Amino acid sequence: MLRFIASSAIGFALAAGLAISEPRAAGDDAGAFIIAQWGQSAPVESEGRADPRTSPDAQVSPDPQVSPDPGVPNDPAAPGGPSVGQAVDPYVVPAPSGATPNALPLPADPATPGIDELMQLASVEIEWRVENPFRFFADPKDTEVHRATYLALSPEQREAAPVLAAEHALSRRHDDGWAETMFRKTCWAGPRNRHVCPDKSDYINPDRHRVVVSLKGMPEPTVDCRWFSSALGGGDGGENVITQACGEPLTLTAPYPHGLSVRVEVGGITVASTEIKVRDIFVVGIGDSFGSGEGNPDVPVRFSPERTIAYGKGEGTGDLTGYPARVGAWKQVGDDEFVKENARWLDQACHRSLYSYQLRAALELAVEDPHRSVTYTGFACSGAEVTWGLFLRYKGNEWVPRPPDLSQISAVADAQCGKREAPLQDMPEAFHMKGTISELQGGLVLNKCPVDQSRKIDLLMMSIGGNDVGFARLVANAVLSDSSLVRSLGGWFGQVHGNQESEALLDRLDERYKAMNRAVHGILHIPWDESDRVILTAYPPFALLDDAGAMCPDGTAGMEVFNEFAITQKAALSSAWLADKLDQVMEKSAHTHGWTFVEGHRKTFVGRGLCAGHTNGLGSIADDLRLPRRHGDVWVPYNPAHYEAYAARQRWFRTPNDAFLTGNFHVAGSVMQKVLKLQSFSWFQVLLASTYSGAFHPTAEGHAAIADSVVQKAREVLKRHGQQSAAAFGAAAQ
């Protein structure tokens, strides 16, 4: 039974520690001695004390004039003072015959605390976590938002779908989406097209991590603890000391990769010690629009509650008046005020956002394991193919002053070199696969970081193949009426074609994957026996409604933004057939090359397809498939100012109507004339705003569901390679 003097077991431990180290006369009153020592404060404990709330990383050197209690030799395993075990030993281990024990005798008074109090200290442990485990966020507070959200989930949510559950929790707290306040504070420098942190540190190759340490099981948190830390692996600087209340967390800097040795003393007794070694993994994302986060800008467009915009009339386009108009004092489409209200992206040219499943998966791997740090680099770009995108420079699908200056493979190699330069290498005959990929024949030059200078990739997340088989053109074929004027333009979509053309393109896809496999091993240095580190992600089905395979019915639900859009069940089934064939090719290629293939999310999208929702007003605004239009003084079916791009909804795909209300992509008149060669087709802006704003792409919820599938597989890969920490929270610890 525990009993306390001065309401504190630590008081006894402190006194016992001093008693062990100082011989006393046989007649000393032990109880009086303990109380007297409890009321004292040794000078070394107060000198140089740091307040962690104002200086969390302060480091105080020990006073060279003051040493631990001189009567007790230092324990090599716990330098600086005896451990709790040493303090307990005299009570439980008989002294040798004839020896005089150097310890406080067992108290005769039953009211005096005994060994139980020391045993309480023996259960004290040091807990620690990386302060900013997702290094892509320059501000640790942004990472903490996601870590705290994850920790607030139930065990069932963490096990089943932590990213999706977190997305729902965040969307309830942030009407305009959580990314709005975070996308500008990252280690991506858009104007330079490089991963550079605001503090100019070496993002790719960190040499230290800040860690937060605390004590678990401390019976008296207000007593002072003395923290000792020193670099492992022969680091310079010696031992640092900080004294503060035992219940307060402390922030230390742990050298990487060697780590930090930490111990805690109370009254000269070492109550806990540990080694802190952060595991920093390098996660890379590449690919197309499904990898970039297309359809989910970090800052969506906002609409005026009163103003409308008219797009005129064109042949076969009908009446294009009463459309929702952006907020702002703009006078015409494309002027400075109009552009100021554009949707904002982490990377504008590539429509890459924080909602990307690749980034969300990397973020989840960071927040679920307190001992892990994730260095993430993302290069996925909307519209990319294996050829134009991964191997060859592709400028993205939005005009910006500084588009990407490297292909994605070269960009990854450049990133692997950190602050060093990745040299260019001429590779004219390495990847065209005996001429089957004509685009890669002759003149192919790629960056390649020397293997001895290259940061090893732990996970390479890849979404690629859809554009290679012309899936966007197949979708265009499915939603454009046969008489559509847009079919005659063709060039904006690249080409409008059907299953026959797409099936022919499928036959060449495996050769492109073979070329990519050579590149990930030969250029990006992923070892051949670690091919499973490449994670290829399947595309979700966009038109399935139920488990029986029912497709969207004929009609314009979700598409009346442009009256040449209409979906037919026949066309939807045709597209689904091609999507299944694509999935089969991807799975076969992944198996052939030893990649990890992820497709578990395809089942979770059933019932979440393109036309899931209502058109009768009997439901929430989020699930209303209709586009608000103003008729006279009335908005029907609702005011566009009330549209919430990131509200939870039944459909996990952006419809053309959703795309208009979320991304609202327009181009200036000069671009219409110079680039698109269009003179008076102002109605074409409607087509751009409803397609190039992310139509037929997953919502943030959809990306979160994909991320959950990727995380499940990523954990397995990391575990196989000994990189899954036992300290991981929730499902990650399984």
XYZ file of C-alpha atoms in Angstrom, residues 69-536:
468
model
C 26.630 12.807 -5.833
C 30.303 11.972 -5.084
C 29.606 8.998 -2.864
C 28.238 6.803 -5.660
C 30.249 5.767 -8.712
C 28.589 6.370 -12.054
C 26.800 3.468 -13.696
C 28.246 3.115 -17.213
C 24.795 2.310 -18.521
C 23.328 5.455 -16.973
C 26.147 7.987 -16.577
C 25.636 10.785 -14.150
C 23.838 8.948 -11.341
C 22.467 5.640 -10.049
C 19.358 4.200 -11.629
C 16.118 3.433 -9.831
C 17.131 -0.209 -9.939
C 20.329 0.573 -8.055
C 18.330 2.474 -5.456
C 15.974 -0.478 -5.010
C 18.663 -3.182 -4.881
C 19.755 -2.585 -1.246
C 16.188 -3.308 -0.160
C 15.781 -6.557 -2.037
C 19.358 -7.965 -2.357
C 21.015 -9.191 0.868
C 24.326 -7.549 1.690
C 27.420 -9.795 1.654
C 28.405 -11.181 5.006
C 30.445 -8.686 6.957
C 29.740 -5.849 4.547
C 28.245 -2.537 5.586
C 25.367 -1.664 3.210
C 25.573 1.839 1.805
C 21.817 2.334 1.824
C 19.021 3.684 3.932
C 17.698 0.940 6.263
C 14.154 -0.214 5.838
C 11.989 2.239 7.818
C 10.629 0.857 11.035
C 7.762 3.301 11.119
C 4.876 1.882 9.026
C 3.868 5.438 8.134
C 7.197 6.008 6.393
C 7.129 5.292 2.632
C 8.987 2.258 1.467
C 9.971 0.415 -1.657
C 6.571 0.888 -3.365
C 7.417 4.512 -4.029
C 10.700 3.584 -5.666
C 8.883 0.956 -7.696
C 6.629 3.698 -9.018
C 9.656 5.433 -10.468
C 10.836 2.157 -11.976
C 7.761 2.197 -14.252
C 8.500 5.653 -15.692
C 9.180 5.652 -19.442
C 10.329 8.216 -21.984
C 7.903 8.730 -24.857
C 8.891 10.650 -27.958
C 7.567 11.685 -31.332
C 8.834 13.620 -34.328
C 7.661 17.212 -34.033
C 6.966 17.614 -37.774
C 6.703 14.113 -39.257
C 5.459 15.371 -42.652
C 8.362 17.551 -43.700
C 6.614 18.777 -46.846
C 4.636 21.112 -44.566
C 7.061 23.857 -43.619
C 4.974 24.785 -40.578
C 4.771 21.978 -37.972
C 1.388 23.382 -36.906
C -0.098 22.307 -40.241
C 1.127 18.755 -39.758
C -0.204 18.831 -36.210
C -3.718 19.568 -37.534
C -3.625 16.260 -39.405
C -1.914 14.351 -36.595
C -4.476 15.547 -34.056
C -7.303 14.691 -36.453
C -5.909 11.184 -36.868
C -5.512 10.688 -33.113
C -9.140 11.768 -32.578
C -10.434 8.962 -34.815
C -11.896 5.849 -33.281
C -9.892 2.603 -33.423
C -12.401 1.307 -35.979
C -11.904 4.361 -38.210
C -8.120 4.062 -38.034
C -8.347 0.412 -38.963
C -10.831 0.721 -41.824
C -10.249 4.057 -43.590
C -8.234 6.636 -41.622
C -7.668 9.067 -44.510
C -11.331 9.155 -45.513
C -12.452 9.515 -41.898
C -9.950 12.352 -41.424
C -11.163 14.055 -44.607
C -14.729 13.968 -43.320
C -13.664 15.397 -39.963
C -11.642 18.172 -41.612
C -14.394 19.081 -44.099
C -16.829 19.583 -41.237
C -14.450 22.136 -39.692
C -13.429 23.937 -42.893
C -16.248 25.021 -45.211
C -13.852 25.899 -48.047
C -11.531 22.933 -47.478
C -8.581 22.484 -45.137
C -5.896 23.012 -47.799
C -6.664 26.716 -48.226
C -4.563 27.713 -45.224
C -1.719 25.265 -45.888
C -0.814 25.129 -49.576
C 1.365 28.252 -49.515
C 3.499 26.991 -46.603
C 5.170 23.972 -48.143
C 8.570 22.855 -49.392
C 7.473 23.245 -53.026
C 8.689 26.400 -54.796
C 6.363 26.733 -57.788
C 8.286 29.492 -59.612
C 11.422 27.315 -59.459
C 9.685 23.967 -60.015
C 11.771 22.490 -57.210
C 11.290 21.203 -53.685
C 12.787 24.011 -51.641
C 11.793 24.872 -48.076
C 11.292 28.474 -46.946
C 14.246 28.169 -44.545
C 16.512 27.002 -47.420
C 17.507 23.854 -45.527
C 18.358 20.617 -47.329
C 14.870 19.195 -47.781
C 15.887 15.915 -49.419
C 18.728 15.008 -47.066
C 17.910 16.135 -43.517
C 20.699 16.016 -40.964
C 18.437 16.418 -37.920
C 14.854 16.219 -36.713
C 13.186 18.006 -33.855
C 11.543 15.576 -31.463
C 9.137 16.079 -28.571
C 9.936 13.977 -25.493
C 7.845 13.446 -22.365
C 7.603 11.110 -19.395
C 4.935 8.453 -19.082
C 3.915 7.175 -15.653
C 5.515 9.980 -13.652
C 3.735 9.995 -10.258
C 4.532 13.642 -9.453
C 4.670 15.829 -12.598
C 5.476 19.099 -10.774
C 8.840 17.877 -9.447
C 11.900 18.936 -11.418
C 13.446 16.495 -13.870
C 16.935 16.802 -15.252
C 17.184 15.776 -18.926
C 20.550 14.696 -20.314
C 21.009 14.277 -24.083
C 23.981 13.503 -26.288
C 24.440 12.600 -29.935
C 24.909 8.941 -30.767
C 27.591 7.850 -33.185
C 30.309 10.112 -31.851
C 28.622 13.417 -32.539
C 30.185 16.649 -31.343
C 28.829 18.862 -28.618
C 29.073 16.625 -25.571
C 26.186 16.176 -23.201
C 23.456 18.799 -22.885
C 21.331 19.308 -19.786
C 17.912 20.885 -19.341
C 15.995 21.077 -16.057
C 12.224 21.525 -15.980
C 9.057 20.162 -14.403
C 8.711 16.438 -15.049
C 5.208 16.818 -16.471
C 6.213 19.258 -19.210
C 7.196 18.017 -22.690
C 10.592 18.954 -24.012
C 11.736 19.568 -27.584
C 15.180 18.280 -28.553
C 17.144 18.093 -31.773
C 18.053 14.547 -32.817
C 20.935 14.187 -35.295
C 20.042 12.111 -38.341
C 20.600 9.290 -38.988
C 22.569 8.380 -35.828
C 20.106 9.708 -33.281
C 20.193 10.867 -29.693
C 20.794 9.272 -26.292
C 18.434 10.640 -23.635
C 18.110 9.988 -19.930
C 16.176 11.637 -17.095
C 17.289 12.062 -13.493
C 15.345 12.954 -10.376
C 17.555 13.787 -7.405
C 20.554 12.103 -8.961
C 18.651 8.895 -9.731
C 18.201 7.957 -13.404
C 14.495 7.205 -13.703
C 14.390 6.537 -17.477
C 16.608 6.430 -20.524
C 16.238 5.693 -24.217
C 17.776 6.116 -27.638
C 15.908 8.281 -30.125
C 16.370 7.305 -33.753
C 14.039 8.821 -36.326
C 13.236 6.729 -39.398
C 12.966 9.126 -42.336
C 11.461 7.595 -45.485
C 11.531 9.109 -48.972
C 8.172 8.937 -50.763
C 7.799 10.068 -54.391
C 4.606 10.632 -56.395
C 4.492 10.711 -60.203
C 1.886 10.310 -62.913
C -1.196 11.919 -64.385
C -4.273 13.867 -63.273
C -5.464 11.095 -60.961
C -2.148 11.427 -59.139
C -2.035 15.230 -59.196
C -5.413 15.796 -57.550
C -7.134 17.322 -60.592
C -10.607 18.621 -59.774
C -9.630 19.603 -56.229
C -7.895 22.979 -56.148
C -6.398 24.020 -52.828
C -8.546 27.148 -53.045
C -11.759 26.658 -55.052
C -13.461 29.494 -56.899
C -16.030 31.530 -54.980
C -19.201 32.875 -56.544
C -21.171 36.069 -56.164
C -24.605 35.708 -54.590
C -26.010 38.281 -57.071
C -23.909 38.594 -60.204
C -24.295 36.447 -63.308
C -22.262 35.943 -66.464
C -23.445 35.416 -70.053
C -21.444 33.448 -72.599
C -23.436 34.485 -75.640
C -24.887 32.093 -78.162
C -23.140 29.778 -80.525
C -24.271 27.314 -83.127
C -26.086 24.558 -81.282
C -25.119 25.864 -77.881
C -28.426 27.406 -76.851
C -28.914 30.205 -74.368
C -25.794 30.703 -72.249
C -27.014 33.359 -69.844
C -27.634 33.479 -66.112
C -24.507 31.496 -65.209
C -22.848 31.856 -61.789
C -20.161 34.550 -61.821
C -17.031 34.792 -59.742
C -16.755 37.267 -56.903
C -14.571 40.317 -57.467
C -14.569 43.638 -59.282
C -13.639 42.163 -62.679
C -15.021 43.719 -65.848
C -14.283 41.004 -68.384
C -13.048 37.443 -68.454
C -9.274 37.328 -68.165
C -8.619 40.777 -66.710
C -6.453 41.134 -63.592
C -9.348 41.119 -61.148
C -10.811 38.027 -62.800
C -7.491 36.167 -62.643
C -7.071 37.148 -58.993
C -10.136 35.034 -58.224
C -8.839 31.942 -60.056
C -8.765 28.609 -58.310
C -5.368 28.202 -56.643
C -3.200 25.108 -56.793
C -0.033 23.884 -55.150
C 1.210 23.730 -58.740
C -0.919 25.734 -61.166
C 0.366 24.278 -64.452
C -0.137 20.657 -63.408
C -3.259 21.162 -61.266
C -1.453 19.443 -58.421
C -3.020 19.887 -55.002
C -2.736 18.835 -51.376
C -5.831 16.664 -51.890
C -3.944 14.273 -54.185
C -4.180 10.660 -53.011
C -0.383 10.448 -53.300
C 0.186 13.286 -50.874
C -2.610 12.096 -48.552
C -1.118 8.591 -48.407
C 2.339 9.981 -47.600
C 0.795 12.242 -44.960
C -1.019 9.315 -43.336
C 2.210 7.306 -43.164
C 3.755 10.268 -41.362
C 1.088 10.986 -38.752
C 0.330 7.382 -37.773
C 3.864 6.570 -36.606
C 5.357 8.868 -33.935
C 8.912 7.719 -34.714
C 8.689 8.202 -38.494
C 9.370 11.225 -40.648
C 8.314 11.401 -44.300
C 10.155 13.353 -46.963
C 7.648 13.658 -49.815
C 8.148 14.885 -53.359
C 5.268 15.030 -55.847
C 5.514 15.575 -59.599
C 2.244 14.175 -61.001
C 0.789 16.414 -63.692
C -2.684 16.519 -65.200
C -2.593 15.213 -68.775
C 0.696 13.326 -68.476
C 1.486 10.086 -70.310
C 4.408 7.687 -69.966
C 5.987 9.411 -72.972
C 4.944 13.075 -72.745
C 5.088 13.548 -69.027
C 7.307 10.888 -67.479
C 10.076 10.619 -70.100
C 9.595 13.822 -72.072
C 8.980 17.323 -70.815
C 5.298 18.171 -70.523
C 4.192 21.677 -69.596
C 0.867 20.861 -67.977
C -2.627 21.812 -69.049
C -2.809 25.382 -67.757
C -0.803 28.252 -69.188
C 1.586 29.688 -66.594
C 4.720 31.838 -66.899
C 7.024 29.076 -65.592
C 5.772 25.606 -66.551
C 7.674 22.442 -65.570
C 11.180 22.499 -67.042
C 11.927 18.774 -66.595
C 10.205 15.518 -67.378
C 8.957 13.748 -64.261
C 11.724 11.123 -64.346
C 14.343 13.853 -64.616
C 12.613 15.850 -61.878
C 12.735 12.863 -59.504
C 16.422 12.270 -60.317
C 17.115 15.947 -59.745
C 15.346 15.765 -56.391
C 17.311 12.666 -55.371
C 20.492 14.688 -55.667
C 19.246 17.206 -53.123
C 21.336 20.358 -53.347
C 23.720 18.731 -55.799
C 23.135 18.869 -59.538
C 21.908 15.748 -61.340
C 23.913 15.530 -64.583
C 22.233 15.122 -67.963
C 22.788 11.850 -69.794
C 22.122 11.046 -73.423
C 19.969 7.904 -73.665
C 18.794 7.668 -77.277
C 18.458 3.877 -77.449
C 17.597 2.849 -73.893
C 13.822 3.141 -73.678
C 12.116 2.955 -77.082
C 11.717 -0.831 -76.710
C 12.959 -1.832 -80.168
C 11.165 1.036 -81.822
C 7.704 0.342 -80.410
C 7.749 3.697 -78.573
C 8.734 6.020 -81.375
C 8.581 9.129 -79.175
C 11.571 7.856 -77.186
C 13.820 7.131 -80.166
C 16.878 9.316 -80.649
C 17.708 12.463 -78.769
C 16.371 11.331 -75.401
C 18.255 13.177 -72.659
C 17.442 12.656 -68.983
C 18.859 13.771 -65.652
C 20.413 11.031 -63.538
C 21.860 11.422 -60.068
C 24.985 9.317 -59.407
C 24.029 6.340 -57.281
C 26.472 7.222 -54.497
C 24.914 10.696 -54.182
C 21.291 9.715 -54.719
C 18.669 9.592 -51.947
C 17.152 6.119 -51.991
C 13.429 5.981 -52.801
C 11.434 4.034 -50.236
C 8.064 4.287 -52.025
C 7.333 5.399 -55.598
C 3.593 6.014 -56.053
C 2.554 5.973 -59.684
C -0.723 6.733 -61.491
C -0.187 6.388 -65.239
C -1.693 4.702 -68.264
C -5.105 6.330 -68.687
C -3.906 9.077 -71.005
C -1.736 6.601 -72.894
C -4.864 4.736 -73.997
C -6.823 7.920 -74.640
C -9.312 7.413 -71.839
C -10.180 11.136 -71.720
C -11.012 11.003 -75.422
C -13.155 7.967 -74.801
C -15.018 9.852 -72.075
C -15.472 12.755 -74.473
C -16.982 10.331 -76.958
C -19.360 9.115 -74.249
C -20.644 12.536 -73.188
C -20.728 14.496 -76.451
C -23.786 14.181 -78.632
C -23.212 12.889 -82.156
C -24.029 16.272 -83.671
C -21.835 18.209 -81.258
C -19.862 21.068 -82.727
C -17.107 20.237 -80.231
C -16.483 16.953 -82.044
C -15.442 18.928 -85.093
C -12.950 20.933 -83.022
C -11.438 17.755 -81.630
C -8.031 19.250 -80.955
C -8.841 20.433 -77.446
C -9.470 16.870 -76.369
C -6.621 15.753 -78.628
C -9.046 13.465 -80.396
C -12.493 12.020 -79.790
C -12.543 8.297 -80.340
C -14.270 5.098 -79.297
C -13.400 1.641 -78.010
C -11.748 0.452 -81.189
C -9.111 3.162 -81.074
C -8.601 2.818 -77.321
C -8.253 -0.953 -77.535
C -5.524 -0.548 -80.124
C -3.711 1.792 -77.761
C -4.031 -0.760 -74.955
C -1.805 -3.124 -76.900
C 1.131 -0.723 -76.635
C 0.683 0.116 -72.951
C 2.652 -2.851 -71.651
C 5.690 -1.766 -73.678
C 5.456 1.657 -72.073
C 5.355 0.063 -68.636
C 8.454 -1.951 -69.569
C 10.253 1.265 -70.458
C 9.139 2.789 -67.168
C 10.399 -0.251 -65.286
C 13.838 0.183 -66.840
C 13.831 3.819 -65.792
C 12.875 3.269 -62.139
C 15.738 0.794 -61.758
C 18.320 2.246 -64.125
C 17.805 5.976 -63.529
C 16.075 6.240 -60.159
C 18.168 3.444 -58.595
C 15.376 1.363 -57.073
C 17.068 -2.038 -56.575
C 15.750 -4.805 -58.825
C 15.057 -6.998 -55.807
C 12.986 -4.186 -54.252
C 10.600 -3.637 -57.161
C 7.642 -3.795 -54.793
C 8.539 -0.262 -53.700
C 6.877 0.878 -56.960
C 3.147 1.243 -56.250
C 0.908 1.387 -59.338
